[in-house]
Short mmCIF file of C-alpha atoms in Angstrom, two decimals:
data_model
loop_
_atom_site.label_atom_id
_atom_site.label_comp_id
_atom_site.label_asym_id
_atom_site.label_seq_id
_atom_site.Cartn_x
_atom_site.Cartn_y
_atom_site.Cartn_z
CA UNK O 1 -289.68 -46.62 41.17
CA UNK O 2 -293.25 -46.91 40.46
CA UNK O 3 -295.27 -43.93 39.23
CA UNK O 4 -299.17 -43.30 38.01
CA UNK O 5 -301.09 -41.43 35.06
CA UNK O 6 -304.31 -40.66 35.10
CA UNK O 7 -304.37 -38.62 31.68
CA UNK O 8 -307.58 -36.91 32.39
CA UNK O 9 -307.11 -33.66 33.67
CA UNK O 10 -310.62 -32.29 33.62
CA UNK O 11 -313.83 -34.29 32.95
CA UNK O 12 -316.49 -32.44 32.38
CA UNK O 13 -319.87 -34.23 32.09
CA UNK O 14 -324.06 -34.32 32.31
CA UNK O 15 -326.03 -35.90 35.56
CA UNK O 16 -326.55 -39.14 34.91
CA UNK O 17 -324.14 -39.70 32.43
CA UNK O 18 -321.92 -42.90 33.03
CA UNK O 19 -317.96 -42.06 34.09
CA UNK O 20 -315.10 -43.65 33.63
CA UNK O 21 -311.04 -42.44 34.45
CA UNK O 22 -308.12 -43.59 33.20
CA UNK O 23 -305.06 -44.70 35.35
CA UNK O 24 -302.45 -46.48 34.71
CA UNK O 25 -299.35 -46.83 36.84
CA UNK O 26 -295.33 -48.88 36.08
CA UNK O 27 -293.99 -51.17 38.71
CA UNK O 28 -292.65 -54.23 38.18
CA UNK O 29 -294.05 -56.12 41.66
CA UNK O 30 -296.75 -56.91 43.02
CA UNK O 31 -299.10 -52.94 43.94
CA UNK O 32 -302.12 -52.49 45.77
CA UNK O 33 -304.17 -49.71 44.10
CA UNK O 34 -306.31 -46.91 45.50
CA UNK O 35 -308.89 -44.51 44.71
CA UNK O 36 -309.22 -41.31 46.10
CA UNK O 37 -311.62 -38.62 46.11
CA UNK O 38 -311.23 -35.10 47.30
CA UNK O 39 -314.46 -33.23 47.92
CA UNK O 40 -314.05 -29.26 47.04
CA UNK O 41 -312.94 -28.18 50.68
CA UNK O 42 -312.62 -31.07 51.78
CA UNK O 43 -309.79 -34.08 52.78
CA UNK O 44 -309.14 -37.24 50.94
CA UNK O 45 -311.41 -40.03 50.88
CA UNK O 46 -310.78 -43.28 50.22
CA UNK O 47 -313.23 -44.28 47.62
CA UNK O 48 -312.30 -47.90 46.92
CA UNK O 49 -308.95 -50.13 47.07
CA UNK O 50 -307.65 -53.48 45.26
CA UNK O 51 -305.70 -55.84 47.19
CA UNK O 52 -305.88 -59.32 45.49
CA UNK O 53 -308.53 -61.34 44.51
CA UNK O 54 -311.59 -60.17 42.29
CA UNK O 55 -310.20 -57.69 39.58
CA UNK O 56 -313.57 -55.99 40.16
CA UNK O 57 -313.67 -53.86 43.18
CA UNK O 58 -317.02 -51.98 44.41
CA UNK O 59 -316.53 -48.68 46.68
CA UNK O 60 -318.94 -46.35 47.49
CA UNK O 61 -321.15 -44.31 46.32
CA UNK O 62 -321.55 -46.39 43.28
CA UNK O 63 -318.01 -46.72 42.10
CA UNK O 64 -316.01 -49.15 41.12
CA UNK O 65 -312.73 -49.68 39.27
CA UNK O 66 -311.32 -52.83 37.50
CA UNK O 67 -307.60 -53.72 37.79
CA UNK O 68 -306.25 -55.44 34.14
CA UNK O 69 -302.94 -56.59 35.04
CA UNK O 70 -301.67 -56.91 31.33
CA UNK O 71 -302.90 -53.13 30.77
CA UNK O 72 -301.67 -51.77 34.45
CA UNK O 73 -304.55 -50.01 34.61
CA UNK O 74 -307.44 -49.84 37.35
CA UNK O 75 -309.84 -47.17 35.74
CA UNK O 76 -312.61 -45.75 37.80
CA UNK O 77 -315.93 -46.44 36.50
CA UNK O 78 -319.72 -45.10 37.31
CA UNK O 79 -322.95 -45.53 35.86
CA UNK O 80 -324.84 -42.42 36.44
CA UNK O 81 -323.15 -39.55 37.78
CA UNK O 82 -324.76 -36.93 40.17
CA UNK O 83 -324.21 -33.41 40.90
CA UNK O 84 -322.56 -34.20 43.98
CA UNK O 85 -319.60 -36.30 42.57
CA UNK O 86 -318.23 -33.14 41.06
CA UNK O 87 -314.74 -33.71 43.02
CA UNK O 88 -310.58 -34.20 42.39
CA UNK O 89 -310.06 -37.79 41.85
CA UNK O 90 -306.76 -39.35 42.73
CA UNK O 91 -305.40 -42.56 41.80
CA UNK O 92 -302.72 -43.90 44.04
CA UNK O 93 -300.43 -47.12 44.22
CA UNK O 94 -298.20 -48.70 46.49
CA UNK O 95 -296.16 -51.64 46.49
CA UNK O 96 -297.22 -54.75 48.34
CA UNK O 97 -294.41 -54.37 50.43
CA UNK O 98 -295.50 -53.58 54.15
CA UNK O 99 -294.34 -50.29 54.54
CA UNK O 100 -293.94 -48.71 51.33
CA UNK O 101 -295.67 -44.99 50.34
CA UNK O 102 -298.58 -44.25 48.03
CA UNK O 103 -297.42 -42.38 44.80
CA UNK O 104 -300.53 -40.49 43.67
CA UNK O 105 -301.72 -39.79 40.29
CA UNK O 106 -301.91 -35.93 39.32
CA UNK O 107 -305.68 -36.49 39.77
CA UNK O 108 -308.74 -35.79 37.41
CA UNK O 109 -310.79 -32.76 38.19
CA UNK O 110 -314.95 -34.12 38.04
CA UNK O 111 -317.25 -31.87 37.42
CA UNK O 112 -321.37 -32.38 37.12
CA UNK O 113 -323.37 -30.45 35.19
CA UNK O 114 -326.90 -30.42 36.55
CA UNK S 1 -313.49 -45.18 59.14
CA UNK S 2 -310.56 -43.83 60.98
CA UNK S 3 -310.27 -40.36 62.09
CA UNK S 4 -306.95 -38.19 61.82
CA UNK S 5 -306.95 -34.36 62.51
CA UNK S 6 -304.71 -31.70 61.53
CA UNK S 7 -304.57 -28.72 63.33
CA UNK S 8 -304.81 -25.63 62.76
CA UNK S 9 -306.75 -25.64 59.72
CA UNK S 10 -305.22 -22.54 58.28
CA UNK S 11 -302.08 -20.34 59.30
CA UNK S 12 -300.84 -17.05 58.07
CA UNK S 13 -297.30 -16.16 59.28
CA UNK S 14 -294.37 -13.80 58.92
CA UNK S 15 -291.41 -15.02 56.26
CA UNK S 16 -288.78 -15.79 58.54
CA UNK S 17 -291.23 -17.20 61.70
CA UNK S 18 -291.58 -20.96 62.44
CA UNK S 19 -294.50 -22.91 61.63
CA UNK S 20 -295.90 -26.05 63.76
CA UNK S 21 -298.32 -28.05 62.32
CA UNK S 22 -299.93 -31.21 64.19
CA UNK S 23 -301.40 -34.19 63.55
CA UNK S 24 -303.49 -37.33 65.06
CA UNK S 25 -305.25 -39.96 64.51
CA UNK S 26 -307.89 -40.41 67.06
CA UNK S 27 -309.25 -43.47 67.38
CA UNK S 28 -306.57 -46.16 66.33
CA UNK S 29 -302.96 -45.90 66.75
CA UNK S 30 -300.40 -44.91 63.83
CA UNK S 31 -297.21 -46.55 63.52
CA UNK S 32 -297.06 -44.86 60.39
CA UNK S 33 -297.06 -40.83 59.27
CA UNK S 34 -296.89 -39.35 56.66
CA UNK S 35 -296.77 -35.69 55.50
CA UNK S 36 -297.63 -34.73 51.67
CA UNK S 37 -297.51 -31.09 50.27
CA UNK S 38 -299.86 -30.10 47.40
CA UNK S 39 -299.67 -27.73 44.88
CA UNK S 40 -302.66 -25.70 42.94
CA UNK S 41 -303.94 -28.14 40.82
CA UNK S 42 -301.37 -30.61 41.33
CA UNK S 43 -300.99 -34.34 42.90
CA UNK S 44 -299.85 -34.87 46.96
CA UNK S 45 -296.15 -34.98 46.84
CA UNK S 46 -294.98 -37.21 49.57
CA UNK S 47 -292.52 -35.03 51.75
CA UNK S 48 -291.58 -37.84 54.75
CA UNK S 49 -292.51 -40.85 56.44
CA UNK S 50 -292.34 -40.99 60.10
CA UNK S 51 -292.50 -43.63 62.30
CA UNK S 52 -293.11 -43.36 65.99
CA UNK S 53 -290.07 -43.37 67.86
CA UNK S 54 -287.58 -42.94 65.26
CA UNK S 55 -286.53 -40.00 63.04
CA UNK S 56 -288.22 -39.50 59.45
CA UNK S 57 -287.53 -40.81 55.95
CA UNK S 58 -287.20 -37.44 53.59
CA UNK S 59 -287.60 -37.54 49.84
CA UNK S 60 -285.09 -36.81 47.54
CA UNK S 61 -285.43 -32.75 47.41
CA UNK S 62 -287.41 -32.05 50.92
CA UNK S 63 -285.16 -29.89 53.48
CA UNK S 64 -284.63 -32.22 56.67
CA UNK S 65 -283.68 -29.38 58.37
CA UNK S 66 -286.21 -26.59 57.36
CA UNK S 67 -289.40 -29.36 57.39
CA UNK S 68 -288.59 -30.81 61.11
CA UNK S 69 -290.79 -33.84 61.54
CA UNK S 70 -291.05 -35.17 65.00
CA UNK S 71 -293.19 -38.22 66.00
CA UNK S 72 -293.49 -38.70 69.74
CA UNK S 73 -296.55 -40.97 69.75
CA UNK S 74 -298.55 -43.56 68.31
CA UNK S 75 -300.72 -40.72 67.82
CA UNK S 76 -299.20 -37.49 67.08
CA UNK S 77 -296.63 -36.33 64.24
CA UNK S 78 -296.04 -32.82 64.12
CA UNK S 79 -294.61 -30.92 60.99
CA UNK S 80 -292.81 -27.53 61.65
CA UNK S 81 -292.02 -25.38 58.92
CA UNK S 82 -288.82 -23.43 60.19
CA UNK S 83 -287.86 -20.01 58.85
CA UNK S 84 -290.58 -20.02 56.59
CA UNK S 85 -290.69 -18.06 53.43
CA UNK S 86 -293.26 -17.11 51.04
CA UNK S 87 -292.59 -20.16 48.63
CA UNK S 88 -293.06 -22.60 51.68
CA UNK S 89 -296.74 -21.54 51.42
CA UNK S 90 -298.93 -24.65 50.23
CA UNK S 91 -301.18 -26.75 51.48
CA UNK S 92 -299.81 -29.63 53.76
CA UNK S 93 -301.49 -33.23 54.61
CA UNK S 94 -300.39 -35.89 56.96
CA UNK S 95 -301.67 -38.97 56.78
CA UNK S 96 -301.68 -42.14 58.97
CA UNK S 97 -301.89 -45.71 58.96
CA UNK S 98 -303.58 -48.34 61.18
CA UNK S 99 -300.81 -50.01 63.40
CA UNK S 100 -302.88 -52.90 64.04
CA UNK S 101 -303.89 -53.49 60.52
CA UNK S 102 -302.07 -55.84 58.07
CA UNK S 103 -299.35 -54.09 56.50
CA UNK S 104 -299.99 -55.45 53.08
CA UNK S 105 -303.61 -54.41 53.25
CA UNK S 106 -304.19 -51.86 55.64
CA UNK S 107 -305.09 -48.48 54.30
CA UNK S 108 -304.15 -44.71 54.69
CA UNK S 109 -306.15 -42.37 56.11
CA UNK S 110 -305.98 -38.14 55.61
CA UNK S 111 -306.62 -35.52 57.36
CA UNK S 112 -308.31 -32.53 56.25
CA UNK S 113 -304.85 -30.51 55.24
CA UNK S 114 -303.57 -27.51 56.50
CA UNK S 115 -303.13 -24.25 54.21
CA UNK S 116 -300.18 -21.98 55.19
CA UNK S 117 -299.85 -18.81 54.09
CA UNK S 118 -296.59 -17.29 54.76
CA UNK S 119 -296.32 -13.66 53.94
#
């Protein structure tokens, strides 16, 4: 069974400071990898996704996250934080397997101090 | 992106009353549901996966028979909570996938969660 770890449980930081969260995830195949972001009072977003191809994937709003295979990690990474990225941040997986579920991460609680 | 709406937004209810909760994806079809719970300060736990036209998958631990799951379109699921009691209180989110997407690369998409209160 596959499960993730994002071993951040509260990030606190400045504006403009850069960000990065840690997740790593065990499965033996082949995963597809998510981020998430939940907004306070709001649903889940999806912030960015790896499929195949470049390890380097670019969401929005300025993320990004890199996928090492050897590590099983795909930490979220941004530059310059802002106010408004203070959110729950979930990272998810699922196994490239048609039909399989997402197991999410416990998530990182983001917050910006202005 | 894709749309998918859960409704209502919030319910408060009796312990011992039945709870329906529905939700639809409104502008692509879902061959695909599924319905999470969440905890305070805790991950989505995936309760079931339903697909249209057949009965749902349960995780290891979720009632079948108090979490009733029914999905009679490409476009509706709907979760009812049945005898509900004070511990069933969380907050619940379906999600759905795009039927005409790959499978291998098609995302999930959320709706906004419903909190129920049972009292």
């Amino acid at each position: 069974a596959q499960s993730v770890s994002q071993h951040n449980h509260h990030v606190i930081l400045s504006e403009a400071a850069s960000l990065e969260l840690g997740c790593n995830y065990s499965y033996g195949g082949t995963v597809n990898l998510f981020w998430y972001v939940q907004y306070p009072g709001q649903h889940l977003q999806l912030l960015l996704k790896y499929f195949s191809g470049d390890p380097l994937v670019k969401g929005i709003k300025g993320f990004e996250a890199e996928f090492i295979k050897s590590k099983f990690s795909f930490n979220l990474r941004k530059p310059s934080v802002q106010w408004s990225d203070t959110a729950e941040y979930f990272c998810a997986v699922r196994s490239n397997f048609g039909n399989e579920k997402l197991t999410f991460g416990t998530g990182t609680r983001l917050t910006i101090i202005p | 992106g894709a749309v998918v709406s859960q409704h209502p937004s919030r319910v408060i209810c009796k312990s011992g009353t039945s709870v329906k909760i529905e939700c639809r994806s409104l502008d692509f079809q879902a061959t695909t549901m599924f319905w999470y719970r969440q905890f305070p300060k805790k991950s989505l736990m995936l309760m079931a996966t339903s697909n249209e036209g057949s009965k749902a998958t349960y995780e290891q631990g979720v009632e079948k028979d108090k979490f009733l799951i029914n999905h009679a379109s490409l476009t509706l699921s709907t979760l009812t909570v049945t005898s509900a009691h004070p511990e069933d209180s969380s907050f619940y989110i379906c999600s759905a996938r795009d039927r005409t997407a790959n499978p291998s690369t098609d995302t999930q998409y959320f709706g906004p969660g419903t909190r129920l209160t049972v009292l």
